[in-house]
Tab-separated table of N, CA and C in Angstrom:
chain	number	residue	atom	x	y	z
A	1	MET	N	-24.811	5.901	-2.161
A	1	MET	CA	-24.850	7.326	-1.313
A	1	MET	C	-24.988	8.677	-2.544
A	2	THR	N	-25.502	9.873	-1.443
A	2	THR	CA	-25.587	10.921	-1.675
A	2	THR	C	-24.375	11.599	-1.574
A	3	ILE	N	-24.221	12.561	-2.210
A	3	ILE	CA	-22.974	12.994	-2.061
A	3	ILE	C	-22.401	13.884	-0.834
A	4	PHE	N	-23.143	14.882	-0.346
A	4	PHE	CA	-23.249	14.604	0.943
A	4	PHE	C	-22.554	13.497	2.500
A	5	TYR	N	-23.634	12.454	1.768
A	5	TYR	CA	-22.679	11.295	3.109
A	5	TYR	C	-21.640	10.731	2.776
A	6	LYS	N	-20.969	10.814	1.028
A	6	LYS	CA	-19.475	11.162	0.668
A	6	LYS	C	-18.879	12.063	1.174
A	7	LEU	N	-18.873	13.281	1.486
A	7	LEU	CA	-17.899	13.508	1.971
A	7	LEU	C	-17.801	14.232	3.193
A	8	LYS	N	-19.256	13.625	4.410
A	8	LYS	CA	-19.174	13.434	5.572
A	8	LYS	C	-18.257	12.393	5.484
A	9	TRP	N	-18.182	11.238	5.500
A	9	TRP	CA	-16.870	9.962	5.538
A	9	TRP	C	-15.857	10.641	4.409
A	10	CYS	N	-15.793	11.265	3.493
A	10	CYS	CA	-14.436	12.442	3.402
A	10	CYS	C	-13.611	12.855	4.489
A	11	PHE	N	-14.640	13.877	4.981
A	11	PHE	CA	-14.087	13.967	6.283
A	11	PHE	C	-13.280	14.130	7.060
A	12	ARG	N	-14.881	12.513	8.017
A	12	ARG	CA	-14.367	11.599	8.384
A	12	ARG	C	-13.119	11.064	9.018
A	13	ASP	N	-12.757	10.500	7.968
A	13	ASP	CA	-11.377	9.872	6.886
A	13	ASP	C	-10.730	10.312	7.574
A	14	TRP	N	-10.785	11.150	6.718
A	14	TRP	CA	-9.379	12.487	7.664
A	14	TRP	C	-9.047	12.990	8.214
A	15	ILE	N	-9.815	13.143	9.243
A	15	ILE	CA	-9.824	13.242	10.729
A	15	ILE	C	-8.815	11.833	11.578
A	16	LEU	N	-9.962	11.096	11.072
A	16	LEU	CA	-9.244	9.634	11.678
A	16	LEU	C	-7.741	10.068	10.862
A	17	SER	N	-7.345	10.175	9.879
A	17	SER	CA	-6.104	10.208	9.124
A	17	SER	C	-4.392	10.988	10.516
A	18	GLY	N	-5.984	11.682	10.829
A	18	GLY	CA	-4.379	12.738	11.397
A	18	GLY	C	-3.676	13.395	10.963
A	19	ALA	N	-4.591	14.290	9.617
A	19	ALA	CA	-4.171	14.673	8.450
A	19	ALA	C	-4.410	16.170	9.024
A	20	LEU	N	-3.005	16.256	9.619
A	20	LEU	CA	-3.754	18.280	9.848
A	20	LEU	C	-3.332	19.388	8.606
A	21	PHE	N	-3.083	18.914	7.201
A	21	PHE	CA	-3.201	19.531	6.850
A	21	PHE	C	-4.273	20.541	5.467
A	22	LEU	N	-5.543	19.194	6.382
A	22	LEU	CA	-6.461	19.740	5.407
A	22	LEU	C	-7.437	20.984	6.179
A	23	PHE	N	-8.448	20.860	5.693
A	23	PHE	CA	-9.510	21.645	6.867
A	23	PHE	C	-10.510	22.053	5.893
A	24	PRO	N	-11.684	21.672	6.195
A	24	PRO	CA	-12.957	22.470	5.056
A	24	PRO	C	-13.663	23.261	5.706
A	25	TYR	N	-14.283	24.391	4.536
A	25	TYR	CA	-14.707	25.455	4.741
A	25	TYR	C	-15.633	25.838	4.254
A	26	ILE	N	-16.937	26.362	4.941
A	26	ILE	CA	-18.412	26.127	4.133
A	26	ILE	C	-18.219	27.498	3.033
A	27	ASP	N	-18.337	27.859	2.046
A	27	ASP	CA	-18.688	28.611	1.491
A	27	ASP	C	-19.851	29.308	1.912
A	28	PHE	N	-20.427	30.274	2.218
A	28	PHE	CA	-21.710	31.261	3.414
A	28	PHE	C	-22.281	31.562	1.752
A	29	LEU	N	-21.641	31.132	0.902
A	29	LEU	CA	-22.057	32.140	-0.956
A	29	LEU	C	-23.200	31.463	-0.718
A	30	PHE	N	-23.174	30.197	-0.892
A	30	PHE	CA	-23.905	29.263	-2.235
A	30	PHE	C	-24.382	28.125	-0.327
A	31	SER	N	-24.686	28.463	0.128
A	31	SER	CA	-24.385	27.254	1.499
A	31	SER	C	-23.783	25.559	1.404
A	32	THR	N	-22.467	25.468	0.797
A	32	THR	CA	-22.395	24.360	0.380
A	32	THR	C	-21.008	23.198	1.573
A	33	VAL	N	-21.148	22.262	1.087
A	33	VAL	CA	-20.161	21.721	1.697
A	33	VAL	C	-19.042	21.278	0.287
A	34	PHE	N	-19.611	21.767	-1.312
A	34	PHE	CA	-18.749	21.185	-1.678
A	34	PHE	C	-17.610	22.055	-2.427
A	35	HIS	N	-17.501	22.644	-1.144
A	35	HIS	CA	-16.150	23.877	-1.184
A	35	HIS	C	-14.743	23.767	0.164
A	36	TRP	N	-14.038	23.380	-0.413
A	36	TRP	CA	-13.359	22.422	0.476
A	36	TRP	C	-12.234	23.501	0.595
A	37	GLN	N	-11.144	23.568	1.686
A	37	GLN	CA	-9.461	25.073	2.029
A	37	GLN	C	-9.059	23.890	1.447
A	38	ALA	N	-7.706	23.500	1.415
A	38	ALA	CA	-6.519	22.742	2.682
A	38	ALA	C	-5.097	24.224	2.330
A	39	THR	N	-4.666	23.131	3.309
A	39	THR	CA	-3.206	23.827	3.503
A	39	THR	C	-2.632	23.149	3.068
A	40	ILE	N	-1.303	23.019	2.790
A	40	ILE	CA	-0.130	22.896	2.265
A	40	ILE	C	1.332	23.139	2.746
A	41	MET	N	2.359	22.344	3.624
A	41	MET	CA	3.595	22.661	3.820
A	41	MET	C	4.259	22.026	2.827
A	42	GLY	N	5.288	23.102	1.922
A	42	GLY	CA	6.462	22.901	1.025
A	42	GLY	C	7.397	22.688	1.504
A	43	PRO	N	7.370	20.817	1.444
A	43	PRO	CA	8.021	20.007	1.665
A	43	PRO	C	9.479	19.846	1.633
A	44	SER	N	10.037	19.567	2.788
A	44	SER	CA	11.380	20.528	3.344
A	44	SER	C	12.653	20.040	2.422
A	45	ASP	N	12.420	18.583	1.497
A	45	ASP	CA	12.956	18.941	0.758
A	45	ASP	C	12.697	18.644	-1.415
A	46	SER	N	12.932	19.506	-0.995
A	46	SER	CA	12.215	20.983	-1.810
A	46	SER	C	13.071	22.587	-1.853
A	47	PRO	N	12.336	23.205	-3.067
A	47	PRO	CA	12.488	24.883	-2.817
A	47	PRO	C	11.608	25.497	-2.368
A	48	TYR	N	10.218	24.563	-1.829
A	48	TYR	CA	8.859	25.462	-1.056
A	48	TYR	C	9.475	24.841	-0.058
A	49	GLN	N	10.493	24.045	0.879
A	49	GLN	CA	10.389	24.277	1.936
A	49	GLN	C	10.072	25.484	2.703
A	50	GLY	N	10.217	26.029	3.527
A	50	GLY	CA	8.552	26.520	4.895
A	50	GLY	C	7.699	27.640	4.331
A	51	GLY	N	6.925	27.153	2.638
A	51	GLY	CA	6.254	28.323	2.335
A	51	GLY	C	5.048	26.856	3.093
A	52	VAL	N	3.917	28.060	2.970
A	52	VAL	CA	2.400	27.570	3.764
A	52	VAL	C	0.893	28.257	2.606
A	53	PHE	N	1.347	26.875	1.987
A	53	PHE	CA	0.108	27.224	0.418
A	53	PHE	C	-1.742	26.420	0.487
A	54	PHE	N	-1.972	27.442	0.493
A	54	PHE	CA	-3.408	27.294	0.288
A	54	PHE	C	-4.112	26.545	-0.899
A	55	LEU	N	-4.674	25.928	-1.338
A	55	LEU	CA	-5.496	25.718	-2.191
A	55	LEU	C	-7.208	24.710	-1.855
A	56	THR	N	-7.839	25.320	-3.500
A	56	THR	CA	-8.918	25.184	-3.203
A	56	THR	C	-9.515	23.591	-3.536
A	57	ILE	N	-10.241	22.992	-2.868
A	57	ILE	CA	-10.909	21.431	-3.867
A	57	ILE	C	-12.962	22.059	-3.899
A	58	HIS	N	-13.213	22.192	-5.179
A	58	HIS	CA	-14.395	22.002	-5.224
A	58	HIS	C	-14.931	20.347	-6.119
A	59	PHE	N	-15.386	19.673	-5.568
A	59	PHE	CA	-16.344	18.821	-6.098
A	59	PHE	C	-17.386	18.722	-6.400
A	60	PRO	N	-17.148	18.135	-7.693
A	60	PRO	CA	-18.378	17.892	-8.204
A	60	PRO	C	-20.363	17.056	-8.074
A	61	THR	N	-20.536	17.124	-8.316
A	61	THR	CA	-21.428	17.049	-7.576
A	61	THR	C	-21.295	14.621	-8.021
A	62	ASP	N	-21.076	14.460	-8.714
A	62	ASP	CA	-21.024	12.987	-8.373
A	62	ASP	C	-19.785	12.680	-8.626
A	63	TYR	N	-19.195	13.301	-7.243
A	63	TYR	CA	-17.715	12.977	-6.663
A	63	TYR	C	-18.224	11.821	-6.367
A	64	PRO	N	-17.900	10.607	-6.003
A	64	PRO	CA	-16.148	10.645	-6.187
A	64	PRO	C	-15.785	9.483	-7.690
A	65	PHE	N	-16.999	9.787	-8.946
A	65	PHE	CA	-17.290	9.409	-9.932
A	65	PHE	C	-16.102	10.089	-10.790
A	66	LYS	N	-16.477	11.531	-11.215
A	66	LYS	CA	-15.360	12.253	-10.776
A	66	LYS	C	-14.782	13.265	-9.890
A	67	PRO	N	-13.231	13.256	-10.736
A	67	PRO	CA	-12.377	13.953	-9.517
A	67	PRO	C	-12.525	15.659	-8.948
A	68	PRO	N	-12.469	15.348	-8.076
A	68	PRO	CA	-11.961	17.108	-7.296
A	68	PRO	C	-11.595	17.921	-8.381
A	69	LYS	N	-11.489	19.029	-8.282
A	69	LYS	CA	-11.350	20.231	-9.100
A	69	LYS	C	-10.116	20.445	-8.367
A	70	VAL	N	-9.016	20.961	-8.188
A	70	VAL	CA	-8.290	21.223	-7.054
A	70	VAL	C	-7.059	22.484	-7.520
A	71	ALA	N	-7.064	23.796	-6.889
A	71	ALA	CA	-5.870	24.497	-7.280
A	71	ALA	C	-5.341	25.223	-6.033
A	72	PHE	N	-4.387	25.856	-6.769
A	72	PHE	CA	-3.510	26.528	-5.570
A	72	PHE	C	-4.503	28.056	-6.165
A	73	THR	N	-4.379	28.688	-4.186
A	73	THR	CA	-4.254	30.307	-4.971
A	73	THR	C	-3.328	30.823	-3.751
A	74	THR	N	-2.832	29.672	-3.201
A	74	THR	CA	-0.946	30.575	-2.907
A	74	THR	C	0.069	30.399	-3.943
A	75	ARG	N	0.635	31.603	-4.302
A	75	ARG	CA	1.365	31.248	-6.263
A	75	ARG	C	2.764	30.697	-6.234
A	76	ILE	N	2.718	30.155	-6.784
A	76	ILE	CA	4.086	28.933	-6.538
A	76	ILE	C	4.491	29.125	-8.014
A	77	TYR	N	5.615	29.468	-8.113
A	77	TYR	CA	6.539	28.933	-9.047
A	77	TYR	C	7.007	27.409	-9.442
A	78	HIS	N	6.284	26.803	-10.386
A	78	HIS	CA	6.444	25.236	-11.049
A	78	HIS	C	5.384	24.805	-12.454
A	79	PRO	N	7.183	24.563	-12.979
A	79	PRO	CA	5.929	23.877	-13.679
A	79	PRO	C	4.616	22.879	-14.038
A	80	ASN	N	4.410	22.636	-13.518
A	80	ASN	CA	2.799	21.836	-12.806
A	80	ASN	C	2.146	22.649	-12.939
A	81	ILE	N	2.178	24.007	-13.160
A	81	ILE	CA	1.244	24.472	-11.657
A	81	ILE	C	0.696	25.996	-12.392
A	82	ASN	N	-0.220	26.545	-13.228
A	82	ASN	CA	0.083	27.711	-13.594
A	82	ASN	C	-0.635	29.090	-12.889
A	83	SER	N	-0.580	30.110	-13.141
A	83	SER	CA	-0.584	31.267	-12.962
A	83	SER	C	-1.918	30.885	-11.820
A	84	ASN	N	-3.621	30.731	-12.723
A	84	ASN	CA	-4.600	30.238	-12.347
A	84	ASN	C	-4.334	29.563	-10.798
A	85	GLY	N	-3.668	28.910	-10.616
A	85	GLY	CA	-3.769	28.074	-9.586
A	85	GLY	C	-3.670	26.286	-10.301
A	86	SER	N	-4.448	26.527	-11.171
A	86	SER	CA	-4.439	25.439	-11.767
A	86	SER	C	-2.919	24.291	-11.815
A	87	ILE	N	-3.041	22.873	-11.627
A	87	ILE	CA	-2.750	21.674	-11.599
A	87	ILE	C	-2.587	20.790	-12.776
A	88	CYS	N	-1.622	20.540	-12.735
A	88	CYS	CA	-1.762	19.595	-14.050
A	88	CYS	C	-0.300	18.046	-13.232
A	89	LEU	N	-1.555	17.130	-13.296
A	89	LEU	CA	-1.514	16.075	-12.628
A	89	LEU	C	-2.195	15.141	-12.708
A	90	ASP	N	-1.859	13.356	-13.456
A	90	ASP	CA	-2.797	13.023	-14.075
A	90	ASP	C	-3.675	12.494	-13.180
A	91	ILE	N	-3.711	12.003	-11.404
A	91	ILE	CA	-5.051	11.365	-10.872
A	91	ILE	C	-6.557	12.727	-10.275
A	92	LEU	N	-5.958	14.259	-11.446
A	92	LEU	CA	-6.740	14.743	-11.326
A	92	LEU	C	-7.732	14.975	-12.589
A	93	ARG	N	-6.854	14.058	-13.449
A	93	ARG	CA	-7.741	14.271	-14.807
A	93	ARG	C	-7.962	12.933	-15.181
A	94	SER	N	-6.737	12.617	-16.891
A	94	SER	CA	-7.683	11.494	-16.269
A	94	SER	C	-7.755	9.753	-15.160
A	95	GLN	N	-5.821	9.785	-14.648
A	95	GLN	CA	-5.986	8.393	-13.892
A	95	GLN	C	-6.557	8.825	-12.361
A	96	TRP	N	-8.028	9.664	-12.492
A	96	TRP	CA	-8.827	8.987	-11.765
A	96	TRP	C	-9.015	8.402	-11.364
A	97	SER	N	-9.573	7.963	-10.290
A	97	SER	CA	-10.182	7.145	-9.058
A	97	SER	C	-11.107	6.886	-8.747
A	98	PRO	N	-12.122	6.763	-8.310
A	98	PRO	CA	-13.116	6.276	-7.242
A	98	PRO	C	-13.102	6.810	-6.215
A	99	ALA	N	-11.693	5.060	-5.634
A	99	ALA	CA	-10.287	4.713	-4.730
A	99	ALA	C	-9.619	5.959	-4.418
A	100	LEU	N	-9.629	6.954	-4.879
A	100	LEU	CA	-8.886	7.510	-3.688
A	100	LEU	C	-8.928	8.991	-3.130
A	101	THR	N	-9.046	9.221	-2.079
A	101	THR	CA	-9.526	10.262	-0.845
A	101	THR	C	-8.186	11.503	-0.989
A	102	ILE	N	-9.507	12.187	-0.316
A	102	ILE	CA	-8.142	13.964	-0.703
A	102	ILE	C	-6.908	14.241	-0.346
A	103	SER	N	-6.851	13.046	0.880
A	103	SER	CA	-5.525	12.869	1.492
A	103	SER	C	-4.415	12.195	0.280
A	104	LYS	N	-4.623	11.483	-0.745
A	104	LYS	CA	-4.277	11.091	-1.853
A	104	LYS	C	-3.686	12.033	-1.893
A	105	VAL	N	-4.576	12.891	-2.427
A	105	VAL	CA	-4.911	13.786	-3.548
A	105	VAL	C	-3.412	14.907	-3.318
A	106	LEU	N	-4.309	14.587	-2.068
A	106	LEU	CA	-3.009	16.492	-1.539
A	106	LEU	C	-1.438	15.322	-1.391
A	107	LEU	N	-1.201	14.398	-0.968
A	107	LEU	CA	0.452	14.160	-0.776
A	107	LEU	C	0.433	13.314	-2.164
A	108	SER	N	0.358	13.501	-3.945
A	108	SER	CA	0.571	14.199	-4.789
A	108	SER	C	1.143	14.705	-5.163
A	109	ILE	N	0.053	16.244	-5.162
A	109	ILE	CA	0.429	17.282	-4.892
A	109	ILE	C	1.841	17.614	-4.545
A	110	CYS	N	1.882	16.999	-2.973
A	110	CYS	CA	3.432	17.278	-2.629
A	110	CYS	C	4.220	16.851	-3.432
A	111	SER	N	3.537	15.735	-3.513
A	111	SER	CA	5.354	14.441	-4.423
A	111	SER	C	5.757	15.686	-5.705
A	112	LEU	N	4.862	16.212	-6.467
A	112	LEU	CA	4.223	16.720	-7.013
A	112	LEU	C	5.546	18.400	-7.133
A	113	LEU	N	5.200	19.144	-6.417
A	113	LEU	CA	6.577	19.954	-5.082
A	113	LEU	C	8.001	19.718	-5.852
A	114	CYS	N	7.969	17.698	-5.288
A	114	CYS	CA	9.645	17.743	-5.093
A	114	CYS	C	9.976	17.571	-6.115
A	115	ASP	N	8.720	16.602	-7.260
A	115	ASP	CA	9.413	16.373	-8.175
A	115	ASP	C	8.160	16.758	-8.874
A	116	PRO	N	9.318	18.660	-9.879
A	116	PRO	CA	8.096	18.211	-11.275
A	116	PRO	C	8.035	17.330	-12.385
A	117	ASN	N	6.979	17.640	-13.519
A	117	ASN	CA	7.154	16.779	-14.779
A	117	ASN	C	7.453	17.435	-15.283
A	118	PRO	N	8.327	18.295	-15.814
A	118	PRO	CA	8.180	18.963	-17.371
A	118	PRO	C	8.543	18.875	-18.599
A	119	ASP	N	8.235	17.714	-19.097
A	119	ASP	CA	7.707	16.725	-19.877
A	119	ASP	C	5.692	17.148	-19.940
A	120	ASP	N	5.145	17.487	-19.640
A	120	ASP	CA	3.851	17.240	-19.359
A	120	ASP	C	3.575	19.302	-18.850
A	121	PRO	N	4.212	19.707	-19.106
A	121	PRO	CA	4.028	21.288	-18.026
A	121	PRO	C	2.857	21.947	-18.393
A	122	LEU	N	1.735	22.442	-17.694
A	122	LEU	CA	1.361	23.682	-17.720
A	122	LEU	C	1.876	24.794	-18.261
A	123	VAL	N	2.875	24.880	-18.077
A	123	VAL	CA	4.171	25.957	-18.195
A	123	VAL	C	5.161	26.019	-17.799
A	124	PRO	N	5.036	25.996	-19.757
A	124	PRO	CA	6.610	25.881	-21.259
A	124	PRO	C	8.091	26.288	-20.523
A	125	GLU	N	7.116	27.281	-20.179
A	125	GLU	CA	8.426	28.612	-20.579
A	125	GLU	C	9.562	28.038	-18.938
A	126	ILE	N	8.943	27.885	-17.505
A	126	ILE	CA	8.584	27.306	-16.322
A	126	ILE	C	9.640	25.961	-16.654
A	127	ALA	N	9.370	24.393	-17.441
A	127	ALA	CA	9.595	23.517	-17.567
A	127	ALA	C	10.843	23.741	-18.474
A	128	GLN	N	10.892	24.120	-19.172
A	128	GLN	CA	12.549	25.221	-19.940
A	128	GLN	C	13.588	24.814	-19.050
A	129	ILE	N	13.530	25.790	-18.157
A	129	ILE	CA	14.261	26.567	-16.705
A	129	ILE	C	14.323	24.914	-16.450
A	130	TYR	N	12.965	24.816	-15.696
A	130	TYR	CA	14.023	23.537	-15.330
A	130	TYR	C	14.584	22.670	-16.010
A	131	LYS	N	14.832	22.258	-16.922
A	131	LYS	CA	15.590	21.313	-17.294
A	131	LYS	C	16.499	21.771	-17.962
A	132	THR	N	16.915	23.085	-18.601
A	132	THR	CA	18.713	23.242	-18.832
A	132	THR	C	18.960	24.303	-17.680
A	133	ASP	N	18.268	24.516	-16.499
A	133	ASP	CA	19.670	24.965	-15.495
A	133	ASP	C	18.437	25.527	-14.133
A	134	ASN	N	18.544	24.465	-13.482
A	134	ASN	CA	17.982	23.394	-12.192
A	134	ASN	C	17.946	24.500	-11.222
A	135	SER	N	19.306	25.462	-11.506
A	135	SER	CA	18.961	26.340	-10.029
A	135	SER	C	19.821	27.306	-10.339
A	136	ARG	N	18.540	27.760	-11.612
A	136	ARG	CA	18.070	28.897	-11.869
A	136	ARG	C	16.129	29.152	-11.591
A	137	TYR	N	15.983	27.383	-11.588
A	137	TYR	CA	14.528	26.952	-11.128
A	137	TYR	C	14.634	27.134	-9.479
A	138	THR	N	15.512	26.720	-8.903
A	138	THR	CA	15.896	26.361	-7.331
A	138	THR	C	15.492	27.747	-6.820
A	139	LYS	N	16.467	29.155	-7.421
A	139	LYS	CA	16.199	30.507	-7.137
A	139	LYS	C	14.463	30.859	-7.344
A	140	MET	N	14.242	30.483	-8.503
A	140	MET	CA	13.570	31.010	-8.648
A	140	MET	C	12.132	30.304	-7.270
A	141	ALA	N	11.733	29.639	-7.508
A	141	ALA	CA	10.271	28.297	-6.060
A	141	ALA	C	10.658	29.461	-5.637
A	142	LYS	N	12.169	29.654	-5.129
A	142	LYS	CA	12.706	29.799	-3.392
A	142	LYS	C	11.920	31.277	-3.559
A	143	ASP	N	11.787	32.126	-4.684
A	143	ASP	CA	11.903	33.450	-4.756
A	143	ASP	C	10.633	33.706	-4.197
A	144	TRP	N	9.783	32.743	-4.642
A	144	TRP	CA	8.589	33.176	-4.894
A	144	TRP	C	7.806	32.932	-2.975
A	145	THR	N	8.723	31.477	-2.353
A	145	THR	CA	7.632	31.133	-1.927
A	145	THR	C	8.675	31.476	-0.168
A	146	HIS	N	9.224	32.049	-0.724
A	146	HIS	CA	9.507	33.488	0.571
A	146	HIS	C	8.483	35.126	-0.092
A	147	LYS	N	7.910	34.990	-1.667
A	147	LYS	CA	7.302	35.958	-1.636
A	147	LYS	C	5.684	36.132	-0.943
A	148	TYR	N	5.598	34.989	-1.899
A	148	TYR	CA	4.378	34.997	-1.506
A	148	TYR	C	3.903	33.586	-0.409
A	149	ALA	N	4.607	33.239	0.790
A	149	ALA	CA	4.083	31.532	0.776
A	149	ALA	C	4.799	31.776	2.306
A	150	MET	N	5.037	32.869	2.900
A	150	MET	CA	5.683	33.102	3.524
A	150	MET	C	5.365	33.914	4.660
């Protein structure tokens, strides 16, 4: 199955699942379906509550055998997400499986927002604050959410 048809099926499955937090767009500069944009809402049980976060998804030509590159375009204060929007999440690296869907990837990212992993940070300074002064971390995350995602 070519990548085009795989992405077409991925998009069809997304529509059938009712996952309203993802919408693809075509990058007209490159006229390709390999670039998508996703939107996730800040989980209600997190300091990101009420925020609207945008992400880009870039599919490699050998998808689904290689993971997509997913990055936040909305700034976010999180130990596992750096200032470039890169995300430290095992399923986007060593634990990738062709059986994973984009919906599952986005759900895992939402879960990461609720439950950061300070032991595998992209931003050690934020991880340290999360571990030692959680109320300060929560305040900073809420402040950034209000500033950049609302």
